[in-house]
Coordinates of C-alpha atoms in Angstrom, one line a residue:
X1 CA 93.2 127.1 116.8
X2 CA 95.7 128.7 114.5
X3 CA 94.1 132.4 114.9
X4 CA 94.5 131.8 118.9
X5 CA 98.3 131.1 118.4
X6 CA 99.1 134.0 116.2
X7 CA 96.9 136.5 118.7
X8 CA 99.0 134.6 121.7
X9 CA 102.3 135.3 119.5
X10 CA 101.1 139.0 118.9
X11 CA 100.2 139.6 122.6
X12 CA 103.8 138.0 123.6
X13 CA 105.7 140.3 121.3
X14 CA 103.5 143.4 122.5
X15 CA 104.2 142.8 126.2
X16 CA 107.9 142.2 125.3
X17 CA 108.1 145.6 123.5
X18 CA 106.0 147.4 126.6
X19 CA 108.4 145.9 129.0
X20 CA 111.8 147.3 126.7
X21 CA 109.7 150.4 126.7
X22 CA 109.3 150.9 130.5
X23 CA 112.4 149.4 131.7
X24 CA 113.0 150.1 135.3
X25 CA 116.2 148.5 135.9
X26 CA 117.9 148.6 139.4
X27 CA 120.3 147.3 141.7
X28 CA 118.8 145.0 144.3
X29 CA 119.6 146.9 147.5
X30 CA 120.6 145.5 150.8
X31 CA 124.3 144.1 150.5
X32 CA 127.6 146.3 150.3
X33 CA 128.8 147.0 146.6
X34 CA 131.5 147.8 144.8
X35 CA 132.0 151.2 143.2
X36 CA 131.9 149.8 139.7
X37 CA 128.5 148.5 140.4
X38 CA 126.8 151.7 140.2
X39 CA 128.2 152.2 136.7
X40 CA 126.7 149.3 135.1
X41 CA 123.8 150.0 132.8
X42 CA 121.5 147.5 130.5
X43 CA 123.8 149.4 127.4
X44 CA 126.9 149.2 128.8
X45 CA 127.3 145.7 130.3
X46 CA 130.3 143.9 129.6
X47 CA 130.7 144.9 126.1
X48 CA 134.4 143.5 125.5
X49 CA 134.9 140.8 123.1
X50 CA 134.6 137.6 125.0
X51 CA 137.1 135.3 123.3
X52 CA 140.4 136.8 123.3
X53 CA 142.4 133.7 121.6
X54 CA 140.2 133.4 118.5
X55 CA 138.9 136.7 117.7
X56 CA 136.7 138.0 114.5
X57 CA 135.4 141.6 113.8
X58 CA 131.8 140.1 112.9
X59 CA 130.1 139.5 116.1
X60 CA 127.0 140.9 118.2
X61 CA 126.9 141.1 122.1
X62 CA 123.5 140.1 123.4
X63 CA 124.2 141.2 127.1
X64 CA 121.4 143.4 128.6
X65 CA 117.9 143.3 129.8
X66 CA 116.0 140.2 129.0
X67 CA 112.6 138.6 130.4
X68 CA 113.1 136.0 133.0
X69 CA 110.7 133.6 134.9
X70 CA 111.2 131.0 137.7
X71 CA 109.1 128.1 137.1
X72 CA 108.4 124.7 138.6
X73 CA 110.7 122.2 137.2
X74 CA 109.6 120.4 134.0
X75 CA 107.2 122.9 132.6
X76 CA 106.8 124.4 128.8
X77 CA 108.3 127.5 127.2
X78 CA 106.4 130.2 129.5
X79 CA 103.7 132.7 127.9
X80 CA 104.0 135.3 130.7
X81 CA 107.4 136.5 132.5
X82 CA 108.0 137.7 136.0
X83 CA 110.3 140.8 134.8
X84 CA 113.4 141.8 133.6
X85 CA 117.0 140.4 134.4
X86 CA 120.4 142.0 133.2
X87 CA 122.3 139.6 131.4
X88 CA 125.0 138.4 132.3
X89 CA 124.4 138.5 136.2
X90 CA 123.2 135.4 137.7
X91 CA 119.3 135.5 138.9
X92 CA 120.5 135.7 142.7
X93 CA 122.8 138.8 142.6
X94 CA 122.1 142.3 143.1
X95 CA 123.2 143.6 139.6
X96 CA 121.1 141.2 137.6
X97 CA 118.0 143.4 139.2
X98 CA 116.2 140.1 140.5
X99 CA 117.8 138.8 143.5
X100 CA 116.0 135.7 143.9
X101 CA 117.0 132.0 144.7
X102 CA 115.9 129.2 142.1
X103 CA 116.8 125.7 143.7
X104 CA 116.6 122.2 142.4
X105 CA 112.7 122.0 142.2
X106 CA 112.4 125.1 139.8
X107 CA 113.9 126.4 136.7
X108 CA 115.0 129.8 135.6
X109 CA 113.5 130.7 132.0
X110 CA 115.0 133.7 129.8
X111 CA 113.4 135.3 127.1
X112 CA 114.8 138.0 124.5
X113 CA 114.7 139.1 121.0
X114 CA 117.7 139.8 118.5
X115 CA 117.9 141.2 115.2
X116 CA 118.5 138.9 112.3
X117 CA 122.1 138.6 111.5
X118 CA 123.5 139.9 107.9
X119 CA 124.7 136.9 106.1
X120 CA 125.3 135.4 102.7
X121 CA 123.3 132.3 101.7
X122 CA 126.1 130.0 103.0
X123 CA 127.0 131.4 106.0
X124 CA 126.6 129.8 109.4
X125 CA 125.4 131.6 112.6
X126 CA 126.6 130.6 115.8
X127 CA 125.2 131.4 119.2
X128 CA 127.9 131.5 122.1
X129 CA 127.5 131.3 125.8
X130 CA 130.7 132.1 128.0
X131 CA 129.0 130.1 131.1
X132 CA 125.8 129.2 132.4
X133 CA 125.5 127.3 135.6
X134 CA 124.4 124.3 135.4
X135 CA 122.1 122.7 132.9
X136 CA 121.1 124.8 129.8
X137 CA 118.7 124.1 127.3
X138 CA 118.3 126.9 124.3
X139 CA 115.7 127.4 122.0
X140 CA 115.5 129.8 119.0
X141 CA 111.9 130.5 117.4
X142 CA 110.5 128.0 119.9
X143 CA 112.9 125.1 118.6
X144 CA 115.3 123.4 121.0
X145 CA 118.6 123.5 119.5
X146 CA 120.4 121.5 122.4
X147 CA 121.4 121.3 126.1
X148 CA 124.6 121.8 127.5
X149 CA 125.6 120.4 130.8
X150 CA 128.3 122.4 132.7
X151 CA 128.9 125.7 134.8
X152 CA 132.2 126.7 133.9
X153 CA 133.0 126.0 130.1
X154 CA 132.0 128.1 127.3
X155 CA 129.6 126.4 124.7
X156 CA 128.3 126.9 121.1
X157 CA 125.2 126.3 119.0
X158 CA 124.8 126.7 115.2
X159 CA 121.6 128.2 115.1
X160 CA 121.6 128.7 111.2
X161 CA 118.8 126.3 110.4
X162 CA 116.3 127.7 113.2
X163 CA 116.2 131.4 112.0
X164 CA 113.3 132.4 110.2
X165 CA 112.6 135.1 107.7
X166 CA 111.8 138.7 109.3
X167 CA 114.0 141.4 111.3
X168 CA 113.9 139.5 114.4
X169 CA 114.2 136.3 116.1
X170 CA 113.3 134.9 119.5
X171 CA 115.7 133.5 122.0
X172 CA 114.7 131.6 124.9
X173 CA 116.8 129.5 127.3
X174 CA 116.0 127.3 130.2
X175 CA 118.3 126.4 133.3
X176 CA 118.2 124.1 135.9
X177 CA 120.9 124.0 138.8
X178 CA 120.4 121.7 141.7
X179 CA 123.4 123.8 143.5
X180 CA 124.6 121.7 146.3
X181 CA 121.8 118.8 145.6
X182 CA 123.5 117.7 142.6
X183 CA 126.5 115.9 141.9
X184 CA 128.0 118.6 139.5
X185 CA 130.9 120.8 139.7
X186 CA 129.5 123.7 141.6
X187 CA 132.7 125.0 143.7
X188 CA 131.4 126.6 147.0
X189 CA 127.9 127.5 146.2
X190 CA 125.5 126.0 148.8
X191 CA 121.6 126.7 148.9
X192 CA 122.1 127.8 152.8
X193 CA 125.1 130.0 152.7
X194 CA 127.2 129.9 155.5
X195 CA 131.0 130.0 156.7
X196 CA 133.3 129.5 153.4
X197 CA 130.2 128.2 151.7
X198 CA 128.5 131.0 149.7
X199 CA 125.1 132.2 147.6
X200 CA 124.2 130.0 144.8
X201 CA 124.9 131.1 141.1
X202 CA 122.1 130.0 139.0
X203 CA 121.9 130.7 135.1
X204 CA 123.7 132.7 132.6
X205 CA 126.9 134.6 134.2
X206 CA 129.1 135.4 131.4
X207 CA 128.7 136.9 128.0
X208 CA 126.0 135.7 125.2
X209 CA 126.9 136.6 121.9
X210 CA 126.5 135.7 118.1
X211 CA 129.1 135.4 115.5
X212 CA 128.5 135.1 111.6
X213 CA 131.1 132.7 109.9
X214 CA 131.3 131.0 106.5
X215 CA 130.6 127.5 105.5
X216 CA 133.9 126.4 105.9
X217 CA 135.6 128.3 108.5
X218 CA 138.2 128.1 111.7
X219 CA 136.6 126.7 114.7
X220 CA 139.4 126.5 117.1
X221 CA 143.1 126.7 117.8
X222 CA 145.4 125.2 119.9
X223 CA 148.7 127.3 120.5
X224 CA 151.6 125.9 122.1
X225 CA 155.5 126.6 122.1
X226 CA 159.1 125.1 122.4
X227 CA 161.6 127.3 123.9
X228 CA 164.4 125.3 123.0
X229 CA 163.6 125.7 119.2
X230 CA 162.2 129.2 119.7
X231 CA 159.1 128.0 118.1
X232 CA 155.5 128.5 118.6
X233 CA 153.3 125.8 117.4
X234 CA 149.8 126.6 116.2
X235 CA 147.1 123.6 115.2
X236 CA 143.7 124.6 113.5
X237 CA 140.8 123.1 113.9
X238 CA 138.6 123.4 110.6
X239 CA 134.6 123.1 110.4
X240 CA 133.0 122.3 107.4
X241 CA 136.6 121.6 105.8
X242 CA 136.6 120.5 102.0
X243 CA 139.4 119.3 99.9
X244 CA 141.9 122.1 98.7
X245 CA 141.8 124.6 101.7
X246 CA 145.1 125.5 103.5
X247 CA 146.1 127.3 106.6
X248 CA 148.2 130.1 106.9
X249 CA 149.8 131.3 110.0
X250 CA 151.8 134.4 110.7
X251 CA 153.3 135.8 114.0
X252 CA 153.4 139.5 114.4
X253 CA 155.3 141.8 117.0
X254 CA 155.0 145.4 116.9
X255 CA 152.9 145.5 113.7
X256 CA 155.7 143.8 111.6
X257 CA 155.5 140.1 110.4
X258 CA 158.5 138.0 111.9
X259 CA 157.4 134.4 110.8
X260 CA 155.0 132.7 108.6
X261 CA 154.1 129.1 107.3
X262 CA 151.3 127.4 105.2
X263 CA 150.1 124.3 106.0
X264 CA 147.4 121.6 105.6
X265 CA 144.5 122.0 108.0
X266 CA 145.6 118.7 109.7
X267 CA 149.3 119.7 110.1
X268 CA 150.6 121.8 112.9
X269 CA 152.4 125.3 111.9
X270 CA 155.7 125.6 113.4
X271 CA 156.8 129.3 113.8
X272 CA 160.5 130.3 114.7
X273 CA 160.5 133.4 116.4
X274 CA 164.1 135.1 115.5
X275 CA 165.3 136.9 118.7
X276 CA 162.5 135.2 120.9
X277 CA 161.7 136.7 124.2
X278 CA 160.6 134.0 126.7
X279 CA 157.1 135.1 128.6
X280 CA 157.6 135.5 132.5
X281 CA 156.5 137.4 135.3
X282 CA 157.9 141.0 134.6
X283 CA 158.6 140.1 131.0
X284 CA 155.2 139.0 129.8
X285 CA 155.9 139.0 125.7
X286 CA 153.2 138.1 123.8
X287 CA 153.4 137.5 119.8
X288 CA 150.5 138.5 118.0
X289 CA 149.1 135.6 115.6
X290 CA 147.1 135.7 112.4
X291 CA 145.6 132.4 111.1
X292 CA 143.9 132.3 107.6
X293 CA 142.1 129.7 106.1
X294 CA 143.1 129.8 102.2
X295 CA 142.0 128.6 99.0
X296 CA 144.4 129.4 96.4
X297 CA 144.9 133.1 96.9
X298 CA 141.4 133.4 98.2
X299 CA 140.9 133.9 102.0
X300 CA 138.1 132.2 103.1
X301 CA 138.0 133.0 106.6
X302 CA 140.8 134.7 109.2
X303 CA 141.0 134.9 113.0
X304 CA 143.4 136.6 115.3
X305 CA 145.3 135.0 118.2
X306 CA 148.4 135.3 120.4
X307 CA 151.1 133.1 121.6
X308 CA 154.1 133.2 123.8
X309 CA 157.3 131.2 124.6
X310 CA 157.0 129.7 127.9
X311 CA 158.0 126.3 129.6
X312 CA 156.7 125.0 133.3
X313 CA 158.9 122.1 134.8
X314 CA 160.3 120.5 137.5
X315 CA 163.9 119.7 138.2
X316 CA 166.2 118.8 141.0
X317 CA 168.4 121.8 142.7
X318 CA 171.8 121.2 144.3
X319 CA 170.4 119.4 147.2
X320 CA 168.4 116.8 145.1
X321 CA 165.2 118.7 145.9
X322 CA 162.6 118.9 143.3
X323 CA 161.9 122.7 142.1
X324 CA 159.0 124.3 140.0
X325 CA 161.4 125.6 137.2
X326 CA 159.9 128.4 134.7
X327 CA 161.8 128.6 131.5
X328 CA 164.5 126.4 132.8
X329 CA 165.0 128.4 136.3
X330 CA 163.7 128.1 139.6
X331 CA 161.4 130.9 140.4
X332 CA 159.4 130.7 143.7
X333 CA 155.8 131.3 143.0
X334 CA 153.9 133.1 145.6
X335 CA 150.3 134.1 145.5
X336 CA 146.8 134.5 147.0
X337 CA 144.0 132.1 146.7
X338 CA 141.5 134.1 144.3
X339 CA 137.8 132.5 144.5
X340 CA 136.7 135.5 142.3
X341 CA 133.5 136.6 144.0
X342 CA 132.0 139.7 144.1
X343 CA 129.2 141.2 146.6
X344 CA 127.2 142.6 143.6
X345 CA 127.6 140.1 140.9
X346 CA 128.5 136.9 142.5
X347 CA 130.8 135.0 140.1
X348 CA 130.6 138.0 137.4
X349 CA 132.5 141.2 137.9
X350 CA 130.7 144.3 137.5
X351 CA 132.8 145.4 134.6
X352 CA 136.0 144.3 132.9
X353 CA 137.6 147.2 134.9
X354 CA 136.6 145.6 138.0
X355 CA 137.9 142.3 137.4
X356 CA 141.5 143.5 136.1
X357 CA 141.3 145.6 139.4
X358 CA 142.0 142.7 141.5
X359 CA 144.8 141.3 139.6
X360 CA 146.7 144.7 139.2
X361 CA 146.5 145.1 143.2
X362 CA 147.4 141.4 143.5
X363 CA 150.7 142.2 141.3
X364 CA 151.0 145.8 142.9
X365 CA 151.4 143.9 146.2
X366 CA 154.4 141.9 145.0
X367 CA 152.9 138.5 144.2
X368 CA 153.6 136.9 141.1
X369 CA 150.9 133.9 140.8
X370 CA 147.4 133.7 141.6
X371 CA 145.4 130.2 142.5
X372 CA 142.2 130.7 141.1
X373 CA 140.3 128.6 143.4
X374 CA 137.4 126.2 142.6
X375 CA 136.2 128.6 140.0
X376 CA 136.9 129.3 136.6
X377 CA 136.9 132.9 135.0
X378 CA 136.2 134.2 131.5
X379 CA 138.7 133.9 129.2
X380 CA 139.1 137.8 129.3
X381 CA 140.5 137.1 133.1
X382 CA 143.2 134.7 131.7
X383 CA 144.2 137.4 129.0
X384 CA 144.8 139.8 131.3
X385 CA 146.8 137.9 133.2
X386 CA 148.8 136.9 130.2
X387 CA 149.5 140.4 129.6
X388 CA 150.5 141.5 132.8
X389 CA 152.6 138.7 133.5
X390 CA 150.6 136.8 136.3
X391 CA 151.0 133.0 136.7
X392 CA 147.9 130.9 137.2
X393 CA 147.0 127.9 139.1
X394 CA 143.9 126.5 138.1
X395 CA 141.4 124.8 140.1
X396 CA 138.6 122.2 139.0
X397 CA 135.5 123.7 140.6
X398 CA 134.6 120.9 143.4
X399 CA 131.3 118.8 143.4
X400 CA 129.9 115.9 144.8
X401 CA 131.5 116.4 148.5
X402 CA 130.7 114.4 151.4
X403 CA 133.9 112.3 151.9
X404 CA 136.2 113.3 154.6
X405 CA 139.7 112.9 154.8
X406 CA 142.3 111.3 157.7
X407 CA 145.4 112.4 159.0
X408 CA 148.5 110.2 158.2
X409 CA 152.3 111.1 158.5
X410 CA 151.6 114.3 160.7
X411 CA 150.4 116.6 157.9
X412 CA 149.6 114.7 154.9
X413 CA 146.1 113.0 154.2
X414 CA 145.5 109.2 153.6
X415 CA 143.8 107.4 150.6
X416 CA 140.2 107.9 151.5
X417 CA 138.8 108.6 148.0
X418 CA 135.0 109.2 147.6
X419 CA 132.8 106.5 145.8
X420 CA 131.3 108.5 143.1
X421 CA 128.4 107.4 141.0
X422 CA 129.3 106.5 137.2
X423 CA 127.0 109.6 136.6
X424 CA 128.8 111.8 138.7
X425 CA 132.4 110.5 137.5
X426 CA 131.1 111.3 133.9
X427 CA 130.1 115.0 134.6
X428 CA 133.4 115.4 136.6
X429 CA 135.5 114.1 133.5
X430 CA 133.7 116.0 130.8
X431 CA 133.7 119.4 132.2
X432 CA 137.3 119.0 133.3
X433 CA 138.2 118.1 129.9
X434 CA 136.5 121.0 128.5
X435 CA 138.3 123.5 131.2
X436 CA 141.6 122.1 130.2
X437 CA 140.8 122.2 126.1
X438 CA 139.1 125.7 126.3
X439 CA 141.9 127.4 128.2
X440 CA 144.9 125.6 126.9
X441 CA 145.9 128.5 124.9
X442 CA 146.7 130.9 127.8
X443 CA 150.5 130.7 128.9
X444 CA 149.7 132.3 132.3
X445 CA 148.2 129.0 133.4
X446 CA 151.0 127.0 134.8
X447 CA 149.5 124.3 137.1
X448 CA 146.2 122.3 136.7
X449 CA 144.6 121.4 140.3
X450 CA 141.9 118.7 140.0
X451 CA 140.9 118.3 143.4
X452 CA 141.1 120.6 146.6
X453 CA 140.8 119.4 150.2
X454 CA 139.6 116.1 149.4
X455 CA 136.4 117.9 148.2
X456 CA 134.6 115.1 146.3
X457 CA 137.9 113.7 145.8
X458 CA 137.8 110.2 143.9
X459 CA 140.5 108.0 142.0
X460 CA 143.3 110.3 142.7
X461 CA 146.0 108.8 140.8
X462 CA 143.8 107.9 137.6
X463 CA 142.7 111.5 137.5
X464 CA 145.9 113.1 138.1
X465 CA 147.5 110.8 135.2
X466 CA 144.5 111.3 133.3
X467 CA 145.2 115.1 133.5
X468 CA 149.1 115.0 132.8
X469 CA 148.3 112.9 129.7
X470 CA 145.7 115.2 128.4
X471 CA 148.4 118.1 128.8
X472 CA 151.9 117.5 129.4
X473 CA 152.7 121.0 129.1
X474 CA 151.8 121.8 132.4
X475 CA 152.6 120.7 136.2
X476 CA 149.5 118.7 138.1
X477 CA 148.7 119.3 141.5
X478 CA 146.6 116.5 141.8
X479 CA 144.9 117.4 145.3
X480 CA 145.7 120.6 146.8
X481 CA 145.6 120.0 150.8
X482 CA 143.7 116.7 150.1
X483 CA 144.5 112.9 149.9
X484 CA 147.6 111.3 148.2
X485 CA 147.8 108.2 146.9
X486 CA 151.7 107.2 147.3
X487 CA 153.9 104.9 144.9
X488 CA 156.9 104.6 147.5
X489 CA 157.8 108.4 148.2
X490 CA 156.0 109.8 144.9
X491 CA 152.5 111.1 145.0
X492 CA 150.1 111.2 142.1
X493 CA 150.7 114.3 139.9
X494 CA 154.0 116.5 140.2
X495 CA 153.3 118.3 143.5
X496 CA 152.6 117.5 146.9
X497 CA 150.8 120.3 148.4
X498 CA 149.5 120.9 152.2
X499 CA 147.4 123.2 153.9
X500 CA 148.1 124.9 157.1
X501 CA 146.5 127.6 159.1
X502 CA 147.7 130.4 160.3
X503 CA 151.1 129.4 160.1
X504 CA 153.6 128.8 157.0
X505 CA 154.7 125.0 157.0
X506 CA 155.9 122.6 154.2
X507 CA 155.7 118.7 153.5
X508 CA 159.0 117.1 154.9
X509 CA 161.5 117.4 152.3
X510 CA 163.6 114.1 153.2
X511 CA 160.5 112.5 152.8
X512 CA 158.8 113.8 149.6
X513 CA 161.4 116.3 148.0
X514 CA 163.2 113.9 146.0
X515 CA 160.4 113.2 143.6
X516 CA 157.8 115.7 144.4
X517 CA 157.5 119.7 144.1
X518 CA 156.9 120.9 147.6
X519 CA 154.1 123.5 147.9
X520 CA 152.1 125.2 150.8
X521 CA 148.9 125.1 149.0
X522 CA 146.9 127.4 151.5
X523 CA 148.0 129.1 154.6
X524 CA 147.4 132.5 156.6
X525 CA 143.8 133.4 156.4
X526 CA 144.1 136.4 159.1
X527 CA 141.0 138.4 159.7
X528 CA 140.3 142.1 159.9
X529 CA 136.4 142.9 159.7
X530 CA 136.1 146.4 158.8
X531 CA 132.8 147.9 159.8
X532 CA 130.9 149.3 156.9
X533 CA 132.5 146.9 154.3
X534 CA 131.2 143.8 155.6
X535 CA 128.7 141.2 154.0
X536 CA 126.7 141.1 157.3
X537 CA 127.2 142.8 160.8
X538 CA 127.9 139.9 163.2
X539 CA 129.4 136.4 162.9
X540 CA 131.8 137.1 160.5
X541 CA 134.8 134.9 160.3
X542 CA 138.5 134.2 159.8
X543 CA 141.1 131.6 160.9
X544 CA 142.9 134.3 163.2
X545 CA 141.1 137.7 163.6
X546 CA 142.8 141.2 164.6
X547 CA 141.7 144.5 165.7
X548 CA 143.6 146.8 163.6
X549 CA 145.7 147.1 160.5
X550 CA 148.9 147.1 162.5
X551 CA 148.3 144.2 164.2
X552 CA 147.3 142.4 161.0
X553 CA 150.7 143.5 159.2
X554 CA 152.8 142.5 162.3
X555 CA 151.3 138.8 162.2
X556 CA 151.7 138.6 158.5
X557 CA 155.3 140.0 158.2
X558 CA 156.2 137.1 160.6
X559 CA 154.3 134.9 158.5
X560 CA 156.4 135.9 155.3
X561 CA 159.9 135.9 157.5
X562 CA 159.2 132.4 158.2
X563 CA 158.0 131.3 154.6
X564 CA 161.6 132.8 153.4
X565 CA 163.3 130.1 155.5
X566 CA 160.9 127.4 154.0
X567 CA 161.9 128.5 150.4
X568 CA 165.6 127.8 151.5
X569 CA 164.9 124.3 152.9
X570 CA 162.9 123.5 149.4
X571 CA 159.6 125.1 149.1
X572 CA 158.7 125.9 145.5
X573 CA 155.5 127.6 146.2
X574 CA 153.0 128.7 148.6
X575 CA 149.2 130.4 148.4
X576 CA 148.0 132.8 150.9
X577 CA 144.4 132.6 151.8
X578 CA 142.9 135.1 150.3
X579 CA 142.7 138.1 147.8
X580 CA 139.6 139.5 149.2
X581 CA 136.9 139.1 151.9
X582 CA 134.0 136.9 150.6
X583 CA 130.6 137.1 152.1
X584 CA 131.1 136.4 155.7
X585 CA 134.7 135.5 155.5
X586 CA 137.0 138.6 156.4
X587 CA 140.6 137.1 155.8
X588 CA 141.0 139.1 152.5
X589 CA 143.7 141.2 151.7
X590 CA 140.9 143.6 150.4
X591 CA 137.5 144.4 151.8
X592 CA 134.6 142.3 149.7
X593 CA 133.7 145.6 148.0
X594 CA 137.1 146.6 147.0
X595 CA 137.0 149.7 148.5
X596 CA 139.6 149.4 151.4
X597 CA 143.3 147.4 151.2
X598 CA 144.1 146.1 154.5
X599 CA 147.8 146.2 153.9
X600 CA 150.5 149.1 152.8
X601 CA 150.9 147.9 149.4
X602 CA 154.3 149.2 149.1
X603 CA 155.4 147.5 152.3
X604 CA 153.6 144.2 151.0
X605 CA 155.9 144.5 147.5
X606 CA 159.1 144.8 149.8
X607 CA 158.5 142.0 152.1
X608 CA 157.6 139.8 149.1
X609 CA 160.5 140.6 147.0
X610 CA 162.7 138.9 149.4
X611 CA 160.8 135.5 148.9
X612 CA 162.4 135.5 145.1
X613 CA 165.7 135.9 145.8
X614 CA 166.3 132.8 147.8

């Protein structure tokens, strides 16, 4: 028996070597592609450091070609695999090289090897996943080390004890994703894509990487700020802590240290920034941070990070209408609904350059905000927004849908929350908390949005209050375009948000404006299908379609002219649908392949600038 197992392991290893030597990775053809897709190779795929708010030099990127297999649910680790998949692209995507669906009755298996990390006897080896959708079980050298449930939050396993002697280690991953057959958050993924619902995303879709750390190490940071005292506040999490250790935190600008404080691991460092500049669109000032775990004069561990001085709040204007305030001043926030989908990578941009392209074009067109719609991006996306000065509203991905909503008071939804099972509620709460915690440090995020259009919306006031209590430093938009629980004229959360297509409208200032920020959470949706740049040739869709770019711009400019009047009447923010076309939706500012911008960028910037001067 033992001889058979050894021979089987040798055969599997030989097959892996043969597969690697005869790799024939190719894009799956049949759909439109971005220009970046053809530049992707197994060697260069997403090599950027994946965690910009907690950096270390000692790390290894595991992205590249792995083995994959699609098997009936419940089977053991496969001994044979179907072929190769390019990680971190979902198996359904063209860039994965596979382009196959999985579904609730099957599981996706991965297999790869990695070089044994160099480490001292006391060091720990951590295995990180940026994101994997949805239930992910990880095996190292055949041993299960844990299961993570959640499609949008990063997770980590300490694999030190599972490492064996030798030059290489084996890694297998099992993923089960029921898509819209399950209650879990899944955004717009459905097993039968149509209309505003898109292709499923199963499995690993963000970077997988290794990190070697000391036995006692910095495992997390919480960076906040107080603009009144001009302080950056840094709270450190330390794993494996022992007595005698301290944390030294310093702030840097232009290579010079400008503040420093040493505290115990349980204390918050308060760094007073002399001549501090506040972070805002047009002035995205970031301060580099160095955090060291010290034992006397010895540095035990050190990480890099950054912070900013920024405050988002609400306050009444001269007419008593509540306004959205950035650093104590009203700034109208206007941006596109950004779904973050790609024709070639689905949830995963072909490259970092491609990902930043969307943000840059949004900024070039004169938008100062992005609503990240029912999807969570890699940390590098938010880092780019921080550096570029782009405000972000972050949605929680929807799930467990099925409830509707009724009209009341003309434009606002009534209370018709969904009855969720205890399991469904627990799944939502756990992942929403993880999202808020994992992305807390990014100053660009100014609004949390737990629900969209009553999709799976439940216990609205309770969830809105819980969100606000968990992170009081940001505004809460309890239900963008959804149902609202009223307490007199005040709704749950800070914001009352309606959706209206295609024209710009706003909640009634006389009824709601005294206690709530007034927001137009979605409007527009003006469609222009462009031949040669569409997901499919027929049956494309938009809220209102046009024949050419001139007609499209004329209609859009009329929307902006009316929007300006609403700003004067008390509107604090608006979201235009949408950044790009997505699958059969053709109402983007750009085509889905990003090869054509449907509007004159300079004209867009010019007309948008009038909105910020009201």
